Coordinates of C-alpha atoms in Angstrom, one line a residue:
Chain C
X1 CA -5.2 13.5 21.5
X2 CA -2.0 12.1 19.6
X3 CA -1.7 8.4 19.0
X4 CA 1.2 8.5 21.5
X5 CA -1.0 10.0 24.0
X6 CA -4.3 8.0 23.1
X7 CA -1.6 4.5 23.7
X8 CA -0.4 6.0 26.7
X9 CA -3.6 6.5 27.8
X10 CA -5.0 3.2 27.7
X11 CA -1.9 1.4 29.2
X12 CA -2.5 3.6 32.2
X13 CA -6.0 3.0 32.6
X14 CA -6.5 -0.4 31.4
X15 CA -2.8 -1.3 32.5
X16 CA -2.2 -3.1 29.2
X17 CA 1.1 -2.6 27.2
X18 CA -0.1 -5.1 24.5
X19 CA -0.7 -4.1 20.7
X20 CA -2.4 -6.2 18.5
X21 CA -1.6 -7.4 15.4
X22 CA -4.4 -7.9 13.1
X23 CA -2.8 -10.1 9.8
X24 CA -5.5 -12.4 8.1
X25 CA -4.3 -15.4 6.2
X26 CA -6.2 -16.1 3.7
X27 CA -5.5 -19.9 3.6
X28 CA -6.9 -20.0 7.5
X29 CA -10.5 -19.4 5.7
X30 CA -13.5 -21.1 4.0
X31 CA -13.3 -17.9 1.8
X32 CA -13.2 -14.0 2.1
X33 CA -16.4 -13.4 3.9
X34 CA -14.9 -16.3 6.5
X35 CA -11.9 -14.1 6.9
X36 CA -14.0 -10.4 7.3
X37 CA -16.0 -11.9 10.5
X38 CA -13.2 -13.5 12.3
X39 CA -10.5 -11.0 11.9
X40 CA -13.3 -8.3 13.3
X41 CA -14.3 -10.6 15.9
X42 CA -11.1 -11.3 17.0
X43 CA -10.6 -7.5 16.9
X44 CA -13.5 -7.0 19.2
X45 CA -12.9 -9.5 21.5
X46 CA -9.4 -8.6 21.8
X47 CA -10.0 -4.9 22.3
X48 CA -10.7 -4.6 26.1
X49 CA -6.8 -6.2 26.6
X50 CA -4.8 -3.8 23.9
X51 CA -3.5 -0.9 23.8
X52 CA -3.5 -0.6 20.3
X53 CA -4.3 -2.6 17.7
X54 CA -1.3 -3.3 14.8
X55 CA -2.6 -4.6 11.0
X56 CA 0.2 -5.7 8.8
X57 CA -0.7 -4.3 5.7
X58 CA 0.8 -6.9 3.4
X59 CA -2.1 -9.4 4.2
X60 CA -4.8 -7.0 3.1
X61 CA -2.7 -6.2 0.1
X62 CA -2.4 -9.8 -1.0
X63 CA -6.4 -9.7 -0.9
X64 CA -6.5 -7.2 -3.5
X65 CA -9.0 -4.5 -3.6
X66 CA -11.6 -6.9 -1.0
X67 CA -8.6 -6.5 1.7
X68 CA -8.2 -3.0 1.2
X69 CA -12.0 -2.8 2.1
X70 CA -11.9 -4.9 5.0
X71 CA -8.5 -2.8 5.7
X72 CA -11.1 0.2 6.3
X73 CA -13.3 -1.5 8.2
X74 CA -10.8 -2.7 10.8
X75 CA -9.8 0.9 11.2
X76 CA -13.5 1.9 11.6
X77 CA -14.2 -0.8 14.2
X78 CA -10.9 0.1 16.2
X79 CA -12.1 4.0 15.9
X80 CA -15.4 2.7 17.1
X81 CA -13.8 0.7 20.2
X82 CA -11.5 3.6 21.0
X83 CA -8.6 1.7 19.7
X84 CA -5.5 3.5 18.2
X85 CA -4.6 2.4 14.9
X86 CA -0.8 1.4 14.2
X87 CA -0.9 0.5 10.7
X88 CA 2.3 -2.0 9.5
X89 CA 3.4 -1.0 6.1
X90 CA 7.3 -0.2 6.4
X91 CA 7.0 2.0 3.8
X92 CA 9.7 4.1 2.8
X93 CA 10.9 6.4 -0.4
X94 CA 11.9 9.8 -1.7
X95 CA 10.9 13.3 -1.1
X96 CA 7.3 13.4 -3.5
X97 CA 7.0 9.6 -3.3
X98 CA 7.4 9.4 0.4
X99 CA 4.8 12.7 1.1
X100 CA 2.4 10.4 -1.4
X101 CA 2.6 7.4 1.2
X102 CA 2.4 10.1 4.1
X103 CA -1.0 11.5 2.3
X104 CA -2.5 7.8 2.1
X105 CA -1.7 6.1 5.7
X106 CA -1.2 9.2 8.1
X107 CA -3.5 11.6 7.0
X108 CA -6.5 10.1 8.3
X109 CA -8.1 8.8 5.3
X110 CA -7.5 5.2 5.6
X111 CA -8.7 5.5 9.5
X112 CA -4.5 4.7 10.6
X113 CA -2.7 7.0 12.5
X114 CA 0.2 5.8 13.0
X115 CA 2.8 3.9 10.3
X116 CA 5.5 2.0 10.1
X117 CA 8.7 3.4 7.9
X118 CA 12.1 1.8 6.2
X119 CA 14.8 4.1 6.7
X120 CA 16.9 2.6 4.1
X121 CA 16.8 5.4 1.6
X122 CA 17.9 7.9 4.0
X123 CA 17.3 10.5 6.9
X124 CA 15.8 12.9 5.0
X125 CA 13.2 10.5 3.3
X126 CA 11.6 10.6 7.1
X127 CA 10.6 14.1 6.8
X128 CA 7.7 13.8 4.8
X129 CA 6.2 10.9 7.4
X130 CA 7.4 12.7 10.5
X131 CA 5.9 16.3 9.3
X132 CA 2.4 14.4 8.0
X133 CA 2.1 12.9 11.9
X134 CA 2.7 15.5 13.5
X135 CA -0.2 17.5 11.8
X136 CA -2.2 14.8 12.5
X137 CA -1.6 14.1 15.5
X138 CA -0.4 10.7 14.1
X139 CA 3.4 8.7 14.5
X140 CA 5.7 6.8 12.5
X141 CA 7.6 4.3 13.9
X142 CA 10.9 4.0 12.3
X143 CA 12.6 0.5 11.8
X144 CA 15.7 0.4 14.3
X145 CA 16.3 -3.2 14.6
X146 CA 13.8 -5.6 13.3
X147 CA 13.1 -8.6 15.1
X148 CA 14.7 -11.3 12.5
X149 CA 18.0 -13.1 12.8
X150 CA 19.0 -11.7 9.6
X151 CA 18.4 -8.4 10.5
X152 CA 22.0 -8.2 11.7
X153 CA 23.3 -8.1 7.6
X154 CA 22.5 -5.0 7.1
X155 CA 21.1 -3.3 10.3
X156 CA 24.8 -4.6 12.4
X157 CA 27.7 -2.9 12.8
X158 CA 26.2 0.4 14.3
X159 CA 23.2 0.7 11.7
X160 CA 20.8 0.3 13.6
X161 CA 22.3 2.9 16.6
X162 CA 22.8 5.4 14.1
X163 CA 18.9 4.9 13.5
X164 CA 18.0 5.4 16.6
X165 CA 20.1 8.6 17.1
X166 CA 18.3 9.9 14.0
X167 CA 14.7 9.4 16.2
X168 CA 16.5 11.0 18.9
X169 CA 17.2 14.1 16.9
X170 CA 13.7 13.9 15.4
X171 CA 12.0 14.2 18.7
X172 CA 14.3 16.8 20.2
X173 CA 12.1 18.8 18.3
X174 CA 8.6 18.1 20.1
X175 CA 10.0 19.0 23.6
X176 CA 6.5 19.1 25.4
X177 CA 5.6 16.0 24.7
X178 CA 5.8 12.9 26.9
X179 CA 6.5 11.0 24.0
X180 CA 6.7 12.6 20.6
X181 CA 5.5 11.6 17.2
X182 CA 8.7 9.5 15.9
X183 CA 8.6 6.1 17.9
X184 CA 11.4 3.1 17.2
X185 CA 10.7 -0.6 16.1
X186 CA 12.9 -2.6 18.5
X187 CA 12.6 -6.3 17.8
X188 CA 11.7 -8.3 21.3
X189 CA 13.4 -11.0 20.1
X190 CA 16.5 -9.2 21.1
X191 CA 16.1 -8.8 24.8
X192 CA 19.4 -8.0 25.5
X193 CA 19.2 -4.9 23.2
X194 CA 16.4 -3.5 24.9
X195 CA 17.9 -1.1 27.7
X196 CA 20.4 0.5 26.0
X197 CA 17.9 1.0 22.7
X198 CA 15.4 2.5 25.2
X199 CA 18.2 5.2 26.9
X200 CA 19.9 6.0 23.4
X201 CA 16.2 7.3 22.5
X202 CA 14.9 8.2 25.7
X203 CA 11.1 9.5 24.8
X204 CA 10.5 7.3 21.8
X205 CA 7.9 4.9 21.7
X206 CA 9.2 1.6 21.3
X207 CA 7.1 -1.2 19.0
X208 CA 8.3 -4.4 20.3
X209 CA 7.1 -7.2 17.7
X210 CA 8.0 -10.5 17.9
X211 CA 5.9 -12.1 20.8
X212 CA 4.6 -15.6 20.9
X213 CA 5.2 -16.8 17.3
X214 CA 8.5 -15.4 16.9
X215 CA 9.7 -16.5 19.9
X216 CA 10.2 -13.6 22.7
X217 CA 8.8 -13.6 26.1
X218 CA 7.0 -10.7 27.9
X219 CA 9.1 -11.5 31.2
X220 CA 12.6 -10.6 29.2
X221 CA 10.9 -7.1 27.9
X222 CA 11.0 -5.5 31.2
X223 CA 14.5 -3.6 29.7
X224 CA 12.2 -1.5 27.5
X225 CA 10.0 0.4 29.6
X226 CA 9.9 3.9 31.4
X227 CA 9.7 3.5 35.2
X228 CA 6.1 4.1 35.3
X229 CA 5.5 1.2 32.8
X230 CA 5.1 3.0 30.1
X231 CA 6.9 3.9 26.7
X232 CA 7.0 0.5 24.7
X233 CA 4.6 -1.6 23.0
X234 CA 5.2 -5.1 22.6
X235 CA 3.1 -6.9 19.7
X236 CA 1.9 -10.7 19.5
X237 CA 0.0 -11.3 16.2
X238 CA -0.5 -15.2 14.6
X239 CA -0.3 -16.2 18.8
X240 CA -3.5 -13.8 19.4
X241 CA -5.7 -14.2 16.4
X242 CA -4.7 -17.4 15.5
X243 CA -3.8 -19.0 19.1
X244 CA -6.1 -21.9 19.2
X245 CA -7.2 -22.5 15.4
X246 CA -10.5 -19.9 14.8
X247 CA -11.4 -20.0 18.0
X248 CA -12.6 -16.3 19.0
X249 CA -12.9 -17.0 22.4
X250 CA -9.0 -18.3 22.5
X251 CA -7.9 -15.3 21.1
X252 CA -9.0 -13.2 24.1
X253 CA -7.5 -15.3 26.4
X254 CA -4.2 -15.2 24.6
X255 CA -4.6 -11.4 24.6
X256 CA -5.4 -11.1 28.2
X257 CA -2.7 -14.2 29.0
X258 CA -0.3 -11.5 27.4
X259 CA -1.0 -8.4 29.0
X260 CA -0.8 -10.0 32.2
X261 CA 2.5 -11.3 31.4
X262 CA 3.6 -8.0 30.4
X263 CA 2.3 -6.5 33.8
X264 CA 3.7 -9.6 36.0
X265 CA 7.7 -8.7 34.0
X266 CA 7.3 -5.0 35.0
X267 CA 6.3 -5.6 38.6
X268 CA 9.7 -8.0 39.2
Chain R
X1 CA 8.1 -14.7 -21.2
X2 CA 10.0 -13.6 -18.1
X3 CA 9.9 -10.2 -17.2
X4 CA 13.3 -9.6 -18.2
X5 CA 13.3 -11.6 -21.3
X6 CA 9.9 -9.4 -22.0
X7 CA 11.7 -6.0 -21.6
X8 CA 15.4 -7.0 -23.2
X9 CA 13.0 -8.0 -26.4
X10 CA 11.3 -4.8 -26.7
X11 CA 14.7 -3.4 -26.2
X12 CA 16.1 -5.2 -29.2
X13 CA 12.5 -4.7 -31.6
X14 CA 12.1 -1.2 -30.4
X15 CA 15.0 0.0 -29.6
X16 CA 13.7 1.5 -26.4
X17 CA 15.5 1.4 -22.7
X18 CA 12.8 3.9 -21.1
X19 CA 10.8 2.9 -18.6
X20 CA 7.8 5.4 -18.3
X21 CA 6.7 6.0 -15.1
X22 CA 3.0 6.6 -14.5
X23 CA 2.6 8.4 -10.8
X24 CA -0.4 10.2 -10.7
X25 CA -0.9 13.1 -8.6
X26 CA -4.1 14.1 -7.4
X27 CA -3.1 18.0 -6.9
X28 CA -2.8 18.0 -11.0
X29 CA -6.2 17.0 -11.3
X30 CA -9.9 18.5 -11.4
X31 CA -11.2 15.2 -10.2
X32 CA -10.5 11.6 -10.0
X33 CA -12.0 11.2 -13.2
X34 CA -9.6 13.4 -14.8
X35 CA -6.3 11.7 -13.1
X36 CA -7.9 8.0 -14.7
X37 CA -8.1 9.6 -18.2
X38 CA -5.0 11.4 -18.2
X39 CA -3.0 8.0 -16.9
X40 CA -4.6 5.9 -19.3
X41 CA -4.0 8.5 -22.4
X42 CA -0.6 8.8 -20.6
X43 CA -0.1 5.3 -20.7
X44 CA -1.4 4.9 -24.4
X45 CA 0.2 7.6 -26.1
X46 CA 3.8 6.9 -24.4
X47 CA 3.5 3.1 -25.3
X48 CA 5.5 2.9 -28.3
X49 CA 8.7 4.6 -26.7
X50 CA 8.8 2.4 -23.2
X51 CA 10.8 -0.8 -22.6
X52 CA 8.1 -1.0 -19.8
X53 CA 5.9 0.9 -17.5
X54 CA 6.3 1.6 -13.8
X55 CA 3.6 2.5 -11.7
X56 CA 4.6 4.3 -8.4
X57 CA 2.4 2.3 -5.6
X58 CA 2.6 5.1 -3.1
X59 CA 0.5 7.5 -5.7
X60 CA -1.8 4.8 -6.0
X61 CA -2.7 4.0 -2.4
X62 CA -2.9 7.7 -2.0
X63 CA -6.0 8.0 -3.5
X64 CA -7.7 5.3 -1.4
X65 CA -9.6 1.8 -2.8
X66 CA -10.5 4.1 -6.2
X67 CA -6.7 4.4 -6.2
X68 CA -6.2 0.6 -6.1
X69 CA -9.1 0.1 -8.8
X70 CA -7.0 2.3 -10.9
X71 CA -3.6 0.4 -10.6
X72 CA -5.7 -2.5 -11.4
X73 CA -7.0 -0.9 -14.7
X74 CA -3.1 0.5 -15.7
X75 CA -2.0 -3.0 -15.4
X76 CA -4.8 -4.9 -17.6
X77 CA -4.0 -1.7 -20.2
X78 CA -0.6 -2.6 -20.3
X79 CA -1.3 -5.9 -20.5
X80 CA -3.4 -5.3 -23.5
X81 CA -0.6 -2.9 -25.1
X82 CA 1.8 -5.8 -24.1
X83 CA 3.9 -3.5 -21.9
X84 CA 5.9 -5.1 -19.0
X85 CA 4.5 -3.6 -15.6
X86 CA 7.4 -3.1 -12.9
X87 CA 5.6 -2.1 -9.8
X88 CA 7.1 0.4 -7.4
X89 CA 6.0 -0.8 -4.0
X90 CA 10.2 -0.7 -2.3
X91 CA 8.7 -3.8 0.3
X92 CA 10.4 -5.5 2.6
X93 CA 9.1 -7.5 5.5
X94 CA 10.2 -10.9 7.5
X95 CA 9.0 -14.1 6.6
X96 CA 5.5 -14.8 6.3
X97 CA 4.6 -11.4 6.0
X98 CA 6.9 -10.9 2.9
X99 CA 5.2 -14.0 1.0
X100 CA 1.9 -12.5 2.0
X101 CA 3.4 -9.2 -0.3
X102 CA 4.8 -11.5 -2.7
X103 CA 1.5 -13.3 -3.1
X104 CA -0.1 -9.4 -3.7
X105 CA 1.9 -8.3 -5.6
X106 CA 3.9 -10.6 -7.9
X107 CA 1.6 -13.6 -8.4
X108 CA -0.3 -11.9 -11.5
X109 CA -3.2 -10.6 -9.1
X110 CA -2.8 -7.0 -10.0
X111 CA -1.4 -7.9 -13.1
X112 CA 2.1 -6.4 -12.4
X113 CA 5.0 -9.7 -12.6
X114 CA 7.9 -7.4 -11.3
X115 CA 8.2 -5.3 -8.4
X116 CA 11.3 -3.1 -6.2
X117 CA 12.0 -4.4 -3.0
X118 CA 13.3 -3.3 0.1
X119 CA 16.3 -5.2 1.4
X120 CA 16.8 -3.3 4.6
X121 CA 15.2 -6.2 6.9
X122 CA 17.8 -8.8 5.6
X123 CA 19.3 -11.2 2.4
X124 CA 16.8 -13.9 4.3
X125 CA 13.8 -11.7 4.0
X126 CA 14.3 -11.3 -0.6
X127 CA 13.7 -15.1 -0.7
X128 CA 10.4 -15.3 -0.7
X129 CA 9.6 -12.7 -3.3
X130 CA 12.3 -14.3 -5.6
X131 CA 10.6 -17.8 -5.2
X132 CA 7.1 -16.2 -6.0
X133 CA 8.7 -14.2 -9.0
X134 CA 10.5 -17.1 -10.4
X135 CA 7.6 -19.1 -10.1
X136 CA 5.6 -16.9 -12.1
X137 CA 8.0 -15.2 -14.5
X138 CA 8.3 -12.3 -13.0
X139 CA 11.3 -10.0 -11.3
X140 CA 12.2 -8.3 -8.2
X141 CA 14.4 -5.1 -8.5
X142 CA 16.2 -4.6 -4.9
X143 CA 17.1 -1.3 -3.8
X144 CA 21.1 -1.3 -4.2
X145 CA 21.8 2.4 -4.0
X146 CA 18.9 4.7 -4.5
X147 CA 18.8 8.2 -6.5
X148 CA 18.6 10.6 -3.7
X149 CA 21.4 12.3 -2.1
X150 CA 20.7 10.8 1.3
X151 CA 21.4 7.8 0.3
X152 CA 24.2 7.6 1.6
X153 CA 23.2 7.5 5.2
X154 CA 22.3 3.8 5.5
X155 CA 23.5 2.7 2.2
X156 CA 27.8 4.5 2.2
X157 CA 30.1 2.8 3.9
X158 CA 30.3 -0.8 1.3
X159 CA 26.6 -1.7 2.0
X160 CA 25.2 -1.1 -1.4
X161 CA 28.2 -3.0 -2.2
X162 CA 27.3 -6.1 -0.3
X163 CA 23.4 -5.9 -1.4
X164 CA 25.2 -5.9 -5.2
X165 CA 26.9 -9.0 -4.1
X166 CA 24.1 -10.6 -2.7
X167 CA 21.9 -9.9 -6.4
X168 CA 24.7 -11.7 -7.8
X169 CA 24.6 -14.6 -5.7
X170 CA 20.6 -15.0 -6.6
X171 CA 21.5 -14.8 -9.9
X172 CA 23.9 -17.7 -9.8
X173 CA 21.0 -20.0 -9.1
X174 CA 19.8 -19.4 -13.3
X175 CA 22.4 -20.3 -15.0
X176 CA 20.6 -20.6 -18.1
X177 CA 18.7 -17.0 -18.2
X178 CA 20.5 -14.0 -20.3
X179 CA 18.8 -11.8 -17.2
X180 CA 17.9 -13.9 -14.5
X181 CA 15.0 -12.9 -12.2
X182 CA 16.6 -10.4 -9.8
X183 CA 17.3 -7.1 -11.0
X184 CA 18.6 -4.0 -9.2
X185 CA 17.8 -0.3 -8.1
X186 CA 21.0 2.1 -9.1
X187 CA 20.4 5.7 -9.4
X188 CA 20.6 7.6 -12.9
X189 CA 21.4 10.4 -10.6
X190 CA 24.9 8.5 -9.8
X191 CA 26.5 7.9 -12.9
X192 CA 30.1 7.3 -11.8
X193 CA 29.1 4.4 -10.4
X194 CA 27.4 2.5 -13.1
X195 CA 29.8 0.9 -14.6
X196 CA 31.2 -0.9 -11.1
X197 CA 27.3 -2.0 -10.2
X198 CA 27.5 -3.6 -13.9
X199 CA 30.3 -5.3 -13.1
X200 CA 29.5 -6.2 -9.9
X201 CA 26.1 -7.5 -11.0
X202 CA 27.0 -9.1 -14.5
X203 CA 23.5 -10.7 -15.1
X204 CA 21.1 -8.2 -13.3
X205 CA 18.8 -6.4 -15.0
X206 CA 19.6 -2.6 -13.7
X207 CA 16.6 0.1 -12.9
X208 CA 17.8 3.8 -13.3
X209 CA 15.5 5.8 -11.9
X210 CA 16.4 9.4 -11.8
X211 CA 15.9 10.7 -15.7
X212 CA 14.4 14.3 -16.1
X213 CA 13.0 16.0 -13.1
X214 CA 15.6 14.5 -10.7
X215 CA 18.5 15.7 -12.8
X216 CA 20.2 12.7 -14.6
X217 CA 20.6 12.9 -17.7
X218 CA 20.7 9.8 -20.6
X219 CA 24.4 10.7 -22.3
X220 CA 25.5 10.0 -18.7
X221 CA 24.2 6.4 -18.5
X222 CA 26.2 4.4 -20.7
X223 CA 28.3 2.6 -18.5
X224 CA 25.1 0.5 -17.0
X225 CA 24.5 -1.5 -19.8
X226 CA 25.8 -4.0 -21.8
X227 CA 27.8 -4.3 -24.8
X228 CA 24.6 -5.0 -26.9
X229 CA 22.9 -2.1 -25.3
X230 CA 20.6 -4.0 -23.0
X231 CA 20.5 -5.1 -18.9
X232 CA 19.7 -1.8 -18.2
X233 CA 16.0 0.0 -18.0
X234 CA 16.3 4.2 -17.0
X235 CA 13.3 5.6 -16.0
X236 CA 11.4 8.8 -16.0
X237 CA 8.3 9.6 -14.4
X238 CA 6.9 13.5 -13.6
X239 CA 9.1 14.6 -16.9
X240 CA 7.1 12.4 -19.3
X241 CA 3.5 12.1 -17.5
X242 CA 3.8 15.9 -17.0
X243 CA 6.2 17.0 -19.3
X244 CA 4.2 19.7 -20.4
X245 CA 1.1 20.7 -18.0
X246 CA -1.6 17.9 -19.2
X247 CA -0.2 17.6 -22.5
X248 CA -0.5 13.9 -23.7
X249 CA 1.4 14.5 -26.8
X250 CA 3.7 16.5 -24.7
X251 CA 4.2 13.1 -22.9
X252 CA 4.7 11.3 -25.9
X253 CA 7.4 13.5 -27.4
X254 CA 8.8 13.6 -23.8
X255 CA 9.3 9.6 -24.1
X256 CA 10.7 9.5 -27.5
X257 CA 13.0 12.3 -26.9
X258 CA 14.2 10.7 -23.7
X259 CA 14.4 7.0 -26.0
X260 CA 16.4 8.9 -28.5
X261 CA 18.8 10.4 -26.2
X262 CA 19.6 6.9 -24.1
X263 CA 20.0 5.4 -28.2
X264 CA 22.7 8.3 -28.9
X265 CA 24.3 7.6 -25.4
X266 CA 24.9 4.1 -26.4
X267 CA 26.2 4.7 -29.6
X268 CA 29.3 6.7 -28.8

C-alpha cells in the first residue's frame, strides 16, 4: 500500500483528515530522556485521531546524533500503530546530491515514507525524489506555497502556480492512481488559495500546515478537499503536542478537537 | 575568528581558494569502514591545498546515525587541521523551525560554523540562521543561483537577482567586517555572470560550486573575486575525493592542481 493510499485509507475509516506534527523542543524538557517519553507519548495518544503523523526534521537535527535516534524510534512506533510517516525535511539539490537525500528519507531506512522537497533548484532536481517514491511506494510533497507571510517574496508572482503545474505533470504519469506519489504543500494559512491550488493539481495530495499555532482554522479548509473528503491533509503541530504545557492527555484532546473540526468544515 | 575572516586568511598564507568537498558515497565502498578511512585520508592528505572543507549533508544522512557519527568525526578533524567546515545542508524553514536548524547546525554542535541555506521559503525565514551565525562566528551561504542547468526554472526571470540584493542588505548591518557573515551560492558552471553577482554583492563571501566533474573550469572564474584575489571560495568535490578511483594521493594532486589553476586564473 502506498503512503497515499495508506493516508487515504485511514481518513476513510477513521474519518480523520488530521496529520500530526511531531517537533520536540528541547527547551520544553528537564533533559533528553524528558523529551524521548513525551514526544512518543504524545505520538501514541494522538494516533487513534491522525491520519498521519508529520516530524519536522530540524528538531531532531538540533539534538544531534540522540535526536536522530529518537527520529527512528518515532518512525518505529508510528510503523507499529499503523501510522504513515510524513517526514518534514524540505530538502532539495542536484542530480547525485538530491538521489543521496532520496536514498536516506524515502528509501525506507529511516522508517519515513514520505518527504518534504524545496523546488528551488529546479524541475529536474525532483526526479531523483519522485523516482525513489515511487519505488517505494513512498511521496514527496513538493513546496507550492508555504504557509508564511513572507512566502509571497519569492513564491508570488506565479511561482508558486508554475509549481503546481510541475506536480501536475509529474502525476500525469501515475494514471491509475487515486492519488499519485507527488503531493503539494499548500499553506492553510491561505484559505482563499485553496480551491483553485486544489483544481490546478487535481489528484495531488495536499499538506495543509499551518493549524492552531500559525493561525488557520479547520472551518476555512473546506476549499481543499475532493468531494468525498478526501485528498488534503491539514497539519497542527506545537497546538497538539504542546496544547496544554506537557500535558499528554491535552494533547489528545487537541488532536480529536481538530479532526472534528475538520469533519464539522466538510459537512457545511 | 569568523568563518570568513578564517578562510580569506588561509587564502592570503596559502594561497588557496579551493574548497574540497568531502561527499562520500557508499556505492565506492567495500564497507562503512572503508568510506570513514577514505574520508578522513581524503580529508588529511587534501588539507594543505583547501581554503576550507565542505561536507555534503545529504551523503551523510544517507548512511543513517553511522552517517551522522561520521560528519561529527570530519568536523573535529578539521578542526584539528584548522580547516573551516562549510556545511552543505541547502535549509530553509519558517520561523521556529529554522532556529531549531540553526541551533543544529551553526551553533558549534557538529562542529561545522557555516552552512548553505535555502531562501525559497522567504527574506524573513534567513534571519534566524544569520542571528545564530553571527552570534557564533560563523556564515550562512544562500543559494543565489545554483550550478545546474535547471536553475533557471524558479531562479530566471530577476529572482536570483533580488536574493543577491537581499545578501547585500544583510551585509550592510557589519559595517566593520572585510566579509561580513552572509555569503552566497553562484555557480562555477555560470561564469558569465560572476562578475555582476560580485558587484551586486560587494562584501559577500561567494561559493562556486561546480569545479571538475560538473564542467567549470578555474581560468573561467576570475571575475568572482576581488582585486586582492579573495571573497570568492570554488569548490570541487567527486574530482578531488575521487579523482582517481581510491587514490588518496590522486586526491591530493587533484586539489593542488585545481589550487594552481584558480592561482594562474587570477594572475592574468
Amino acid at each position: 500500500m502506498t503512503f497515499a493510499h495508506a493516508v487515504t485509507d485511514r481518513t476513510r475509516r477513521l474519518q480523520t483528515r488530521l496529520c500530526v506534527g511531531l517537533d520536540p523542543r528541547l527547551d520544553a524538557y528537564r533533559d533528553a530522556a524528558h523529551l524521548r517519553g513525551h514526544t512518543l507519548d504524545v505520538l501514541e495518544a494522538t494516533a487513534p485521531y491522525a491520519a498521519c503523523i508529520k516530524p519536522q526534521l530540524a528538531f531532531y537535527e538540533a539534538l544531534g546524533l540522540e535526536g536522530m535516534k529518537l527520529l527512528e524510534e518515532v518512525c518505529a512506533a508510528a510503523r507499529t500503530l499503523g501510522l504513515p510517516v510524513l517526514l518534514d525535511g524540505k530538502r532539495g539539490d542536484i542530480g547525485s546530491t538530491a538521489q543521496a537525500y532520496a536514498q536516506g528519507w524515502l528509501s525506507g531506512q529511516h522508517g519515513g515514507s514520505a518527504l518534504t522537497v524545496n523546488p528551488f533548484l529546479g524541475f529536474e532536481t525532483l526526479t531523483p525524489f519522485v523516482d525513489t517514491a515511487r519505488a517505494n511506494g513512498g511521496a514527496v510533497f513538493v513546496l507550492v506555497k508555504t504557509s508564511n507571510p513572507g512566502q509571497a517574496d519569492l513564491q508570488g508572482s506565479g511561482i508558486s502556480e508554475r509549481v503546481a503545474d510541475e506536480v501536475r505533470r509529474l502525476n500525469a504519469a501515475e494514471p491509475q492512481s487515486e492519488y499519485p506519489s507527488v503531493g503539494a504543500v499548500v499553506g492553510a494559512t491561505h484559505p482563499g488559495d485553496l480551491a483553485a491550488f486544489r483544481a490546478l493539481m487535481p489528484r495531488a495530495l495536499l499538506l495543509l500546515p499551518g493549524l492552531g499555532a500559525q493561525g488557520a482554522r479547520a472551518s476555512d479548509l473546506s476549499g481543499a478537499f475532493d468531494p468525498g473528503g478526501t485528498g488534503a491533509l491539514a497539519s497542527a503541530s506545537r497546538g497538539v503536542q504542546y496544547a496544554q504545557g506537557l500535558d499528554v492527555q491535552a494533547s489528545a484532546a487537541a488532536a480529536r478537537s481538530f479532526r472534528d473540526e475538520l469533519n464539522a468544515a466538510l459537512k457545511q
